Coordinates of C-alpha atoms and ligand atoms in Angstrom, one line a residue:
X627 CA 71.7 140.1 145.7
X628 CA 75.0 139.3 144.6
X629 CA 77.4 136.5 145.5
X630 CA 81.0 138.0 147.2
X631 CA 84.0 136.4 147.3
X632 CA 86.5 139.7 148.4
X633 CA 88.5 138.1 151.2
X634 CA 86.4 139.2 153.9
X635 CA 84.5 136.2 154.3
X636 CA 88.0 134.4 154.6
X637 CA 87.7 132.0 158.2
X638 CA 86.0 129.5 159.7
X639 CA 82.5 127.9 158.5
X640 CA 80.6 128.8 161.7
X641 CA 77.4 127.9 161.8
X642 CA 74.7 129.1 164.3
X643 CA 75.5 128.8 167.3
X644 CA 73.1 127.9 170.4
X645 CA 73.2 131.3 171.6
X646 CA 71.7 132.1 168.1
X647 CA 69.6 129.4 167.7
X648 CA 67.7 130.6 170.7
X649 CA 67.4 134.3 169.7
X650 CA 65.5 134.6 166.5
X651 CA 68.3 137.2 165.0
X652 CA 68.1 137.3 161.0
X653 CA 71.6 137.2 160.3
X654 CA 74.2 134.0 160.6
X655 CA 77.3 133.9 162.2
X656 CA 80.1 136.3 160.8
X657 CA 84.1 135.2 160.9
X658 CA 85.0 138.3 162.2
X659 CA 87.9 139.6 160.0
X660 CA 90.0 142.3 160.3
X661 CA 90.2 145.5 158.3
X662 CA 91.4 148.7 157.6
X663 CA 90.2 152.2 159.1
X664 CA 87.4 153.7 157.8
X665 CA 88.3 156.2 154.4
X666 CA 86.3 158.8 153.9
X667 CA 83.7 157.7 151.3
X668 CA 83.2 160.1 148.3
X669 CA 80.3 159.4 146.0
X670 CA 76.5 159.1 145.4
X671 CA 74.7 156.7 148.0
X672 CA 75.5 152.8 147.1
X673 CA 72.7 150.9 145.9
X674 CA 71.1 148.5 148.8
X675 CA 72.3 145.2 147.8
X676 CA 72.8 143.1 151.3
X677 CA 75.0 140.2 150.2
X678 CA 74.9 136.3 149.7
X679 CA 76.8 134.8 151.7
X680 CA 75.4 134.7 155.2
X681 CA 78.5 134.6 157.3
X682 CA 78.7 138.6 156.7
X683 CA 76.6 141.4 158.1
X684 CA 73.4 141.5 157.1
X685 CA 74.2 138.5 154.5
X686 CA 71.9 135.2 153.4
X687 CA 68.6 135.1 151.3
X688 CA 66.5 137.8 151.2
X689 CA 64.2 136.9 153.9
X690 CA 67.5 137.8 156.4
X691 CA 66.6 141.2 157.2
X692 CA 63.2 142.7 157.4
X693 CA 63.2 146.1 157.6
X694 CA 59.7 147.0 156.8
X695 CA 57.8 148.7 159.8
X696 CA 54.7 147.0 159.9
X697 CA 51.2 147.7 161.3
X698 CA 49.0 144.9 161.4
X699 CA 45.6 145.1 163.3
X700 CA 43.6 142.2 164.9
X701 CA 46.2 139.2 164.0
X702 CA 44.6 135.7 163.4
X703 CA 44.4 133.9 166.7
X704 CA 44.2 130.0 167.1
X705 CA 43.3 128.4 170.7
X706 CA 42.0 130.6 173.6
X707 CA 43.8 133.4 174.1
X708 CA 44.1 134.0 178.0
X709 CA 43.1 137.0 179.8
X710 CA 45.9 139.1 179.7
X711 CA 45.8 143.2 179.1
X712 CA 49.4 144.2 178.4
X713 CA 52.1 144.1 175.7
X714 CA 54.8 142.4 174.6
X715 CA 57.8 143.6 173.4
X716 CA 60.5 142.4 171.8
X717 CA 63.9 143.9 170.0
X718 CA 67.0 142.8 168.0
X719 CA 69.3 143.5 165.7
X720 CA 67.7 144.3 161.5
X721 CA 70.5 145.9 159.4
X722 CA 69.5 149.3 158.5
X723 CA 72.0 148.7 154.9
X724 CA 74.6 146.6 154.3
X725 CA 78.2 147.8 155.0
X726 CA 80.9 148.5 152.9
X727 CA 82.9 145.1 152.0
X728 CA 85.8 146.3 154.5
X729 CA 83.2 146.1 157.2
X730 CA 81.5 143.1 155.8
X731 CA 82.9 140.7 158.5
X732 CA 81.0 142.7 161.4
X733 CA 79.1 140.5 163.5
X734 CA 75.4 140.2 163.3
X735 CA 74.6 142.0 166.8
X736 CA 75.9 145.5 165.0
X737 CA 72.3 145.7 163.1
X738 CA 70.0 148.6 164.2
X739 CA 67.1 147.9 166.6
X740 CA 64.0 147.1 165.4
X741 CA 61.3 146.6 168.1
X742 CA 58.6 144.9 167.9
X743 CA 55.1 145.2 169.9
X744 CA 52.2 142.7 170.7
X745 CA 49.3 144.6 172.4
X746 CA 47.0 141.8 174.1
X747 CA 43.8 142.5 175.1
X748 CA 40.2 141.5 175.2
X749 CA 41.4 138.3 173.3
X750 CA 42.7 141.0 170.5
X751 CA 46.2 141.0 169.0
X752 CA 47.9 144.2 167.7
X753 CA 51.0 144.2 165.8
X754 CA 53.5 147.4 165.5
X755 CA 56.9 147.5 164.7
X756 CA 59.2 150.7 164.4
X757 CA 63.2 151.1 164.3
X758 CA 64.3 153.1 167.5
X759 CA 65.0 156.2 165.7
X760 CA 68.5 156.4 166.9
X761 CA 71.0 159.1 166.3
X762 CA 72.9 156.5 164.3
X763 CA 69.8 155.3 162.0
X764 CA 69.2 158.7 161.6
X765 CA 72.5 159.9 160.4
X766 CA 72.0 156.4 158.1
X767 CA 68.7 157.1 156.9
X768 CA 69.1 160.8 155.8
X769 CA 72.7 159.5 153.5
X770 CA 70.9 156.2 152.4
X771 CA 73.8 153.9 153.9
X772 CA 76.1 152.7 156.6
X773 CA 77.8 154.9 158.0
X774 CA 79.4 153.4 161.0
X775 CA 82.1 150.5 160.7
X776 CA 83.1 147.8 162.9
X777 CA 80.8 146.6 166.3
X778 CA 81.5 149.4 169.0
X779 CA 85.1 149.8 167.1
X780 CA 84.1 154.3 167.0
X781 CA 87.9 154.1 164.9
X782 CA 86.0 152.6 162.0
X783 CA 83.4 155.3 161.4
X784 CA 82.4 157.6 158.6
X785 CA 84.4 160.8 159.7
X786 CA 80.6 162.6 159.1
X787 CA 79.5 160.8 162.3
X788 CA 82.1 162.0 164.8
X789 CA 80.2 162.9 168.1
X790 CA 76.8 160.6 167.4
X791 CA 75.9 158.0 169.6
X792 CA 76.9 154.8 168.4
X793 CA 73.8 152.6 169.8
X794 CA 71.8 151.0 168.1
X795 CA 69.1 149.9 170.6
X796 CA 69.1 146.3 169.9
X797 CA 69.3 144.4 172.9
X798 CA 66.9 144.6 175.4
X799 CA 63.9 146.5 176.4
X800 CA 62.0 147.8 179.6
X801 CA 59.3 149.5 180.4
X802 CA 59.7 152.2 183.5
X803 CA 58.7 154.8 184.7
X804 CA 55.6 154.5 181.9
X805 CA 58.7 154.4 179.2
X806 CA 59.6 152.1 177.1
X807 CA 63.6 152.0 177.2
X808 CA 65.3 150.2 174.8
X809 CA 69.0 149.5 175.2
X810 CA 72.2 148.5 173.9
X811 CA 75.2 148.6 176.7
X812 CA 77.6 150.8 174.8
X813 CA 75.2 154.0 174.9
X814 CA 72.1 155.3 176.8
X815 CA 68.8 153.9 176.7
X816 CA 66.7 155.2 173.6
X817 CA 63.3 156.4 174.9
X818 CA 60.2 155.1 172.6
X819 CA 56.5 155.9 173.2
X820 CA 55.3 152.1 174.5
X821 CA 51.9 152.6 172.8
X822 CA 53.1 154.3 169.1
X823 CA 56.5 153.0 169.3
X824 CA 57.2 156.9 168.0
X825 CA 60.6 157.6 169.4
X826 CA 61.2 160.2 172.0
X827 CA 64.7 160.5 173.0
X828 CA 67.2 159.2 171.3
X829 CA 69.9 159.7 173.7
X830 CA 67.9 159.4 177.1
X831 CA 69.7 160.3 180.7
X832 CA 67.0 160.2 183.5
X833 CA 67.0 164.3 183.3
X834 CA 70.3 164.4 182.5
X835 CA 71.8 163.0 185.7
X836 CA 72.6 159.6 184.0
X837 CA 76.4 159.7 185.5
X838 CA 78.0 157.4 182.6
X839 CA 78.4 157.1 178.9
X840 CA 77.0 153.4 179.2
X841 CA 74.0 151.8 180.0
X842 CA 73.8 147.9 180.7
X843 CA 71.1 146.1 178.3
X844 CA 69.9 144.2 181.6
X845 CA 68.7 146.9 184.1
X846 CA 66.6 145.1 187.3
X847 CA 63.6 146.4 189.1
X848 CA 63.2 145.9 193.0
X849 CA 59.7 144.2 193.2
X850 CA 59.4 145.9 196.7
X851 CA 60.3 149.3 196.1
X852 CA 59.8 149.5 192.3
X853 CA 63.3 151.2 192.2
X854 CA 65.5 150.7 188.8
X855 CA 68.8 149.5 189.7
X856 CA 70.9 149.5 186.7
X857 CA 74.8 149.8 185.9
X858 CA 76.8 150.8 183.2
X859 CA 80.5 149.2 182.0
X860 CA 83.5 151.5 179.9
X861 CA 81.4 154.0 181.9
X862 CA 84.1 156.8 181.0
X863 CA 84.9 156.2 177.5
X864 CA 86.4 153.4 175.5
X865 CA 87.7 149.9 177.2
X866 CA 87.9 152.2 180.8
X867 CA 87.3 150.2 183.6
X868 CA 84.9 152.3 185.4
X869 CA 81.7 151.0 186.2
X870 CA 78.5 153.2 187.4
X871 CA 76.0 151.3 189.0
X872 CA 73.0 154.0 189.9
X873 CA 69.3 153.6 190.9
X874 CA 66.5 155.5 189.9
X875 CA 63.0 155.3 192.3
X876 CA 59.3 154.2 190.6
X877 CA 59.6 158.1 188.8
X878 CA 62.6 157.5 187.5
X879 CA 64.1 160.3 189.4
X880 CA 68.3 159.4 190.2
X881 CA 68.4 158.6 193.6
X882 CA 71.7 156.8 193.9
X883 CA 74.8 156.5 191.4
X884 CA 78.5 155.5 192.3
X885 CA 81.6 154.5 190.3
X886 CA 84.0 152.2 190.8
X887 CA 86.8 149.8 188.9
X888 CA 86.7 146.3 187.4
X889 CA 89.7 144.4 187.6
X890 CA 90.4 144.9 183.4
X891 CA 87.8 146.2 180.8
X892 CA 85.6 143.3 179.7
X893 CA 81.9 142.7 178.4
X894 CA 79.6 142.8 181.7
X895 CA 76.6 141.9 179.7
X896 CA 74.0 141.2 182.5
X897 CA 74.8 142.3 186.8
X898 CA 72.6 140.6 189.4
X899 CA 70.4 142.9 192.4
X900 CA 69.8 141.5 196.0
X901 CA 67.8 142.8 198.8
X902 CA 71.5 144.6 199.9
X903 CA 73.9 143.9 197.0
X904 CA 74.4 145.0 193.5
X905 CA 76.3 141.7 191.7
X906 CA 78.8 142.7 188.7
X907 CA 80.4 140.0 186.4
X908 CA 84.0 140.3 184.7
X909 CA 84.1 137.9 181.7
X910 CA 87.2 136.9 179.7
X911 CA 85.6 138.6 176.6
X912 CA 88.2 141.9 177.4
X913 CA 87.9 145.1 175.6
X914 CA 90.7 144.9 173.3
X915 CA 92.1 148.2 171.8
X916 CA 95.3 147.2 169.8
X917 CA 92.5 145.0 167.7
X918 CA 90.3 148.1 167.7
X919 CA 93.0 150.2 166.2
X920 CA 93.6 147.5 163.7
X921 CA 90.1 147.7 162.3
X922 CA 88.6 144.8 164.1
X923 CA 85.7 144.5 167.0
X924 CA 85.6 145.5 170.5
X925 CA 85.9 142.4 171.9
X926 CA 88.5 139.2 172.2
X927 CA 88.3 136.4 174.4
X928 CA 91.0 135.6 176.5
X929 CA 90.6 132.3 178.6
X930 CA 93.7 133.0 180.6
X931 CA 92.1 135.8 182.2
X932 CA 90.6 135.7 185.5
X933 CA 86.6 136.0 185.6
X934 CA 85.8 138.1 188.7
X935 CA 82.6 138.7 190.4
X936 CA 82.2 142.3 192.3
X937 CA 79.8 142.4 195.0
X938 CA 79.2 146.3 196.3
X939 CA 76.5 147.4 199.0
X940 CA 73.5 149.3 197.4
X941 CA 73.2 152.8 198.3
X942 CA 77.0 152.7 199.7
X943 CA 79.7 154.8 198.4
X944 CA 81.3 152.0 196.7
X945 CA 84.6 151.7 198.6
X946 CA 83.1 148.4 200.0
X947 CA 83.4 146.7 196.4
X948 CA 85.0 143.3 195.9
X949 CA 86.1 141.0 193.6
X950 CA 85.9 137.5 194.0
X951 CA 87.5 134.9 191.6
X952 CA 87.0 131.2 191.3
X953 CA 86.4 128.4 188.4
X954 CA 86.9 130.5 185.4
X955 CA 83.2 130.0 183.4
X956 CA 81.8 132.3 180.8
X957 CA 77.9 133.3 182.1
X958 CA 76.0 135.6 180.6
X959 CA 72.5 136.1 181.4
X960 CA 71.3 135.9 185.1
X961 CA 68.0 133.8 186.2
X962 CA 68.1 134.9 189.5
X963 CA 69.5 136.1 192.8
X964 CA 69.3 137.0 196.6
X965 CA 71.3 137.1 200.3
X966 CA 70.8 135.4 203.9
X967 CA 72.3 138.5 205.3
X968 CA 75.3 138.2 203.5
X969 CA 75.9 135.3 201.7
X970 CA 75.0 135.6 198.2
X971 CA 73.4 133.6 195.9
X972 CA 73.5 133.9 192.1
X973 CA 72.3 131.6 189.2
X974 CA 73.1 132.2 185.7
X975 CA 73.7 130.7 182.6
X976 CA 77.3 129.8 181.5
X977 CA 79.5 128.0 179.6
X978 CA 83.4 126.5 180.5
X979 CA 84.6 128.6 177.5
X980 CA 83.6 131.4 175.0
X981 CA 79.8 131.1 173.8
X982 CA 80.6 134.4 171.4
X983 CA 82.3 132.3 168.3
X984 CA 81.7 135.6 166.3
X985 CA 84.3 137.6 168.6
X986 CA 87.9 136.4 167.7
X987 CA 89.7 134.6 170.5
X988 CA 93.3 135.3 171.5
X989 CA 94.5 131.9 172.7
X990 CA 92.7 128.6 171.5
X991 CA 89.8 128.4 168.6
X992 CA 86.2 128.4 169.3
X993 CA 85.3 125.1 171.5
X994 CA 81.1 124.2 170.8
X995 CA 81.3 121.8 173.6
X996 CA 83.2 124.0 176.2
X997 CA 80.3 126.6 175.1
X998 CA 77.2 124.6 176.2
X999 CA 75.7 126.7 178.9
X1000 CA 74.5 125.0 182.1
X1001 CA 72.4 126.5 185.0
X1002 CA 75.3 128.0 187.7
X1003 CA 75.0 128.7 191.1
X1004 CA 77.7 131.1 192.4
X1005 CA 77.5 131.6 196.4
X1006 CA 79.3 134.1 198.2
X1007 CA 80.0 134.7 201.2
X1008 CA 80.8 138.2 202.7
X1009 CA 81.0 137.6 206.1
X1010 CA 84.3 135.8 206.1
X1011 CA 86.6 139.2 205.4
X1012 CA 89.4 137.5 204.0
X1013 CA 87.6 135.5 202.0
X1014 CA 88.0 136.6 197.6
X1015 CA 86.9 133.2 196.4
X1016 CA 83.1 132.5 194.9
X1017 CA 81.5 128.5 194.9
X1018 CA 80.1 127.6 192.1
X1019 CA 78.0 124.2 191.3
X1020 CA 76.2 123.3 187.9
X1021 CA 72.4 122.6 188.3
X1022 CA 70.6 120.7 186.3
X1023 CA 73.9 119.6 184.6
X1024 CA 71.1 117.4 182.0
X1025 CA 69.7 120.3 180.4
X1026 CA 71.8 123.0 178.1
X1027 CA 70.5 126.2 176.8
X1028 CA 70.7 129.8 177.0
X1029 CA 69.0 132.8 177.8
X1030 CA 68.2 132.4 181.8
X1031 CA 64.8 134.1 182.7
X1032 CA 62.6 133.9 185.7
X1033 CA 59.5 135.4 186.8
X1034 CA 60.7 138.8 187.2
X1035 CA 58.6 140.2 190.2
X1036 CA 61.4 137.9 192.0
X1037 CA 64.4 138.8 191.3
X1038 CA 66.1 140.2 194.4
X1039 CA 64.4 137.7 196.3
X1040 CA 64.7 134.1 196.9
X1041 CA 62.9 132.3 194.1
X1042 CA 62.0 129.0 192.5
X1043 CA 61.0 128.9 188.9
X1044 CA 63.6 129.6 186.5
X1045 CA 63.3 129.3 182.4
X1046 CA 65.9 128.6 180.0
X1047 CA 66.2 128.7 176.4
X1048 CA 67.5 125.2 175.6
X1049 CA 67.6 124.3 171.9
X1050 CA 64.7 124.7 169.9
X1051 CA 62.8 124.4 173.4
X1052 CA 61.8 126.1 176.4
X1053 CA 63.0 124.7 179.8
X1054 CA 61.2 125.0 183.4
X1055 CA 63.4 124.6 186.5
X1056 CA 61.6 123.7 189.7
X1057 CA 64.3 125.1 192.1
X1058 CA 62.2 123.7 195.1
X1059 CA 62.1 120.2 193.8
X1060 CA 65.3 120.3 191.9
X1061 CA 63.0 119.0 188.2
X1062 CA 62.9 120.6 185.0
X1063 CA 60.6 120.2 182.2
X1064 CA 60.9 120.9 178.6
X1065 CA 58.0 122.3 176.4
X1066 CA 58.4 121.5 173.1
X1067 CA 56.0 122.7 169.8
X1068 CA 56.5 120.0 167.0
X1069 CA 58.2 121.8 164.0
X1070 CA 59.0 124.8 165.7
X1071 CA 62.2 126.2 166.7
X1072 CA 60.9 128.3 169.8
X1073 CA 63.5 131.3 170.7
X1074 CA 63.5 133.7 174.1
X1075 CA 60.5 133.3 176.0
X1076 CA 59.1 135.5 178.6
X1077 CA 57.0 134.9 181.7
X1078 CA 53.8 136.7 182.0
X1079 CA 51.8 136.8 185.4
X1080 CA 48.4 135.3 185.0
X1081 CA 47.5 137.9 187.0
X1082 CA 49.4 140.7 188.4
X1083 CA 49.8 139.2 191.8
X1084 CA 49.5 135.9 190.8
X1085 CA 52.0 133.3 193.0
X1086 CA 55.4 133.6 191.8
X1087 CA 55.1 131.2 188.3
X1088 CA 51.8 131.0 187.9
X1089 CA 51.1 132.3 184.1
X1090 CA 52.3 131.8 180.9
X1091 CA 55.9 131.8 178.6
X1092 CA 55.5 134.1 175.9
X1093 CA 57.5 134.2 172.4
X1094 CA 58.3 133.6 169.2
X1095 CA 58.3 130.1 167.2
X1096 CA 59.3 129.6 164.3
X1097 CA 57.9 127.3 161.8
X1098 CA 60.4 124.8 160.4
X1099 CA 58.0 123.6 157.8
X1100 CA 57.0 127.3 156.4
X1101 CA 60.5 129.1 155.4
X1102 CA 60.2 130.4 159.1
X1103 CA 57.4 131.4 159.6
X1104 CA 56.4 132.5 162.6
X1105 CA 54.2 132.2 165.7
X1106 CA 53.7 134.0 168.8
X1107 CA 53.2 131.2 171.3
X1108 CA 51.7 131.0 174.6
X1109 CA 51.9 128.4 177.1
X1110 CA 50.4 127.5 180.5
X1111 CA 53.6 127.2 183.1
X1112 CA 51.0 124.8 184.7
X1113 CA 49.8 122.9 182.3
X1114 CA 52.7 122.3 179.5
X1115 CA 51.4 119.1 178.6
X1116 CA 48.3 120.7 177.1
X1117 CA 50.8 122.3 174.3
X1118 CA 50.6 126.0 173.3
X1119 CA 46.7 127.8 174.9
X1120 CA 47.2 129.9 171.9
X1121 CA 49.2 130.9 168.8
X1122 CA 48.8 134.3 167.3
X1123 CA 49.7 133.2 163.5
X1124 CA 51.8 135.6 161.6
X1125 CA 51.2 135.7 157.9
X1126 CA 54.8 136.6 157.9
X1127 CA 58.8 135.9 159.4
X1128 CA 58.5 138.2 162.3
X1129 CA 61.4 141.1 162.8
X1130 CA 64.1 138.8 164.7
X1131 CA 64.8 139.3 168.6
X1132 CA 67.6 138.9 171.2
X1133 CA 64.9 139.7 174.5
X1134 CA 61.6 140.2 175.0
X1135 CA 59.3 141.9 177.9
X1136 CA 56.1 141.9 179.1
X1137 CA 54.9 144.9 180.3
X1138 CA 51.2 144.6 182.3
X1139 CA 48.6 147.2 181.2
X1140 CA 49.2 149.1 184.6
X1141 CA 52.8 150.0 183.8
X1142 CA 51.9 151.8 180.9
X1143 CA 50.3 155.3 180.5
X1144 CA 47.4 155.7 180.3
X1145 CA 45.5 156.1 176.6
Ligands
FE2_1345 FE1 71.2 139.8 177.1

C-alpha cells in the first residue's frame, strides 16, 4: 500500500454517508474529481497496489476489498437456526484492481460484482462466493488491471475494450426463471448458476428479445402471475431518454415490451408495479454528457430540475404514459405499491435533496440533513384527466434510514409491513397501525436486511429479516443475522459467525428452495 497525494483526492472530506452506512460496501466515499480521457496505456501490467487513502476507488486499509472467492462448508452457527431451505444471496461492488491515478476519484459503486451465497438448510450453513464473470472482469483479468475509466463514463475506457459490456453486476440480484440474475442498470443482467455461482451468460437477453441496452437493478415479480416486470432507463444508448419497460411470464419467455420517453435522462434507480400500472421515477440526478466528455461520471445532481413520476398501463402500447410532478424529493428505493382502480399508491424512501454525495452537484454542495430519507407516500390519481400533479406525505417522519424493503410476495398489492434500513438498525413499519420498531444487535452495525417467509405461504410478515452485521468490536467482522419479525425483542434466533469480514453488499435476496432448480 502506498500513501497518494496526486491531486485527485483534492475535495471535500466526506465521510460515509447513511446510504453507505447501511450497505456494507468496502470502499469510502470518493470526491469525485474530474479527469482527462483515457490514453492508451503502453506497458507491462502495473503491480496491484490499491491505495491509502480511502476517499478513492478501491482505497483504505487492506481489509477494503476482498477479492478472494471463498468456499466455506458448514459455517459455525450460534442460536437455533429456523427451518428454512433456501439461499441467500447477496452482491456489491469489490474492485477487481485499482485504477490508474487519473481514474482514482471514481466512486465506490464502479467495483466489480462479487456475489455472495448462503445455502440454508437442515440447520446447515454453506458459504460460496464468485465474481460474475463479466465481459468487463474478463477483459480485466486476462491484462491483470483496470481497464475501464470513469463510472458508466464509456469516453474513459482503454481503447482495447471498445464494444464490451460495461456492467459490472453489482447491484442487485434475482432469482427467475430458476436463474440467478445479477444486475447493474447500465447493461443486461449477467446470468450465474444459483447453486455453483459458475457464470453462464455474461450478457443475458431473455433469448435475445431483451428490446434495450439497459436493465434496471430493481426488476418486480407479480405474486399472482409470477410474471417479471422489469424496465430499463438510456434504453438506446448513452443519456437517451428512452425507457423500455417489458415483462417476461414464470419461463421467462418476453411477453410484453414497450418504449417510451422520460421527460430528461436521469438515474431511474428502482420503478414501482401495481395490479394495472407500471410506476417510473425521474430524479434530479440527470445524465450529464458535457461532464462525461470532460472525464468525469455519468451523473450530476441538479435540484432545479423537476422530479417526475410516469405512470403507464401494463400490457398497453405505451401512448397512455404520464408524468406527474409535485414536491421535488430524491427517493430511491421503493417499499411498496398498489391501485383502487386507478388511484395509485406508492411508498418509497427519500430524501428533500441529493443522498449521492459521491456524484458532483451542479447548484448547491452536498446537504446531510436535506439527505435523511424518510418513508414517502406518493398517491395518484388517474381518473381526474387533467390532473399531472402527485401527493406526497412523509410517514413515520421519527425514523430515518434507507433501503425500503417489504415482504416481497406483496408488492403489487396492498400491503402492511414495510422494513427500512435506519442507521446501524433495522426498522419495522406496521402500516395497519401506523408503529414502527427498531431491532437493534449491541455492537453491530446491521446493513440491508431481507425478509424471508417462515414458510412459503406464511401471512404476509410472518418470518424473519435476514443480513449482514458487522461487529464493531472485531475490525468488522461479521455476522449473518436472523431475526423473528415477531418476536424482535428476543434479539437475533441465530447468528451464523463468520471467521472473516464478509465480501461487502448493496442488496440481498432470498430465494426459497422451490425457485431453484432442482440438484
Ligand atoms: Fe438499489
Amino acid at each position: 500500500m502506498k500513501s497518494r497525494d496526486d491531486g485527485a483526492t483534492a475535495g471535500p472530506q466526506l465521510g460515509r454517508r447513511q446510504f453507505l452506512g447501511a450497505a456494507t460496501i468496502g470502499a469510502g466515499v470518493a470526491a469525485t474529481g474530474l479527469s482527462g480521457p483515457a490514453a492508451a496505456y503502453e506497458g507491462p501490467s502495473p503491480q496491484v497496489d490499491f491505495p491509502a487513502d480511502p476517499r478513492t476507488f478501491g482505497g483504505g486499509p487492506p481489509s477494503t476489498n476482498n477479492r478472494a472467492e471463498i468456499d466455506l462448508f458448514d459455517c459455525e452457527v450460534e442460536g437455533h437456526l429456523p427451518d428454512l431451505d433456501g439461499c441467500f444471496y447477496r452482491v456489491g461492488p469489490d474492485p477487481q484492481y485499482p485504477k490508474p491515478a487519473k481514474f482514482s476519484g471514481d466512486i465506490p459503486f464502479d467495483g466489480e460484482g462479487h456475489v455472495s451465497m448462503f445455502r440454508i438448510k437442515d440447520g446447515h450453513v454453506d458459504y460460496r462466493t464468485r465474481y460474475a464473470r463479466t465481459q468487463r472482469w474478463k477483459a480485466q483479468h486476462a491484462a491483470r488491471r483496470s481497464l475501464f475509466g470513469m463510472y458508466r463514463n464509456p469516453m474513459t475506457d482503454d481503447p482495447s475494450v471498445k464494444g464490451l459490456s460495461r456492467g459490472t453486476a453489482n447491484t442487485q440480484l434475482f432469482v427467475h426463471h430458476q436463474k440467478l440474475l445479477v444486475f447493474k442498470e447500465d447493461s443486461p443482467p449477467v446470468y450465474m448458476d444459483p447453486w455453483t455461482l459458475e457464470t453462464r451468460d455474461d450478457y443475458y437477453t431473455f433469448g435475445g428479445k431483451l428490446g434495450s441496452q439497459t436493465h434496471t437493478a430493481h426488476p418486480k415479480i407479480d405474486p399472482l402471475t409470477g410474471e417479471y416486470v422489469s424496465f430499463g432507463y438510456e434504453a438506446t444508448g448513452l443519456a437517451s431518454k428512452d425507457v423500455h419497460v417489458f415483462t417476461a411470464d414464470k419461463n421467462g419467455n418476453v411477453t410484453w415490451g414497450v418504449t417510451v420517453q422520460a421527460p430528461y435522462a436521469a438515474m431511474m434507480h428502482d420503478f414501482a408495479v401495481t395490479q394495472k400500472h407500471v410506476i417510473l421515477m425521474v430524479t434530479q440526478m440527470a445524465a450529464n454528457l458535457p461532464q462525461m466528455q470532460a472525464g468525469g461520471v455519468h451523473f450530476a445532481y441538479d435540484s432545479t430540475l423537476p422530479v417526475y413520476i410516469g405512470v403507464l398501463r401494463r400490457g398497453g402500447d405505451g401512448k397512455d404514459v404520464r408524468w406527474f410532478k409535485g414536491a421535488n424529493l430524491f427517493c430511491t428505493h421503493v417499499m411498496g405499491a398498489w391501485c383502487d382502480g386507478d388511484r395509485i399508491t406508492l411508498d418509497m424512501d427519500g430524501g428533500e435533496g441529493n443522498q449521492f454525495p459521491f456524484f458532483p452537484s451542479v447548484r448547491e454542495p452536498f446537504d446531510p440533513v436535506k439527505a435523511q430519507g424518510r418513508i414517502r407516500r406518493f398517491t395518484i390519481d388517474l381518473t381526474r384527466k387533467s390532473n399531472d400533479t402527485y401527493q406526497v406525505e412523509t410517514l413515520y417522519p421519527e425514523v430515518t434510514g434507507v433501503l425500503s424493503r417489504q415482504d416481497d410476495r406483496f408488492h403489487t398489492l396492498p400491503y402492511r409491513w414495510g422494513f427500512l434500513s435506519a442507521g446501524r438498525s433495522w426498522a419495522i413499519f406496521d402500516h395497519a397501525n401506523k408503529t414502527s420498531q427498531l431491532v437493534t444487535v449491541p455492537d453491530y452495525a446491521l446493513s440491508e436486511m431481507t425478509f424471508v417467509p417462515r414458510k412459503h405461504d406464511a401471512p404476509e410478515g410472518d418470518g424473519y429479516l435476514i443480513g449482514i452485521g458487522s461487529s464493531m468490536k472485531e475490525a468488522g467482522r461479521s455476522d449473518l443475522i436472523l431475526v423473528d419479525v415477531k418476536d424482535i425483542a428476543a434479539g437475533p434466533v441465530a447468528r451464523v459467525k463468520m471467521p472473516f469480514k464478509v465480501v461487502g453488499q448493496v442488496h440481498g435476496f432470498w430465494a426459497d428452495a422451490r425457485q431453484l432448480p432442482a440438484v
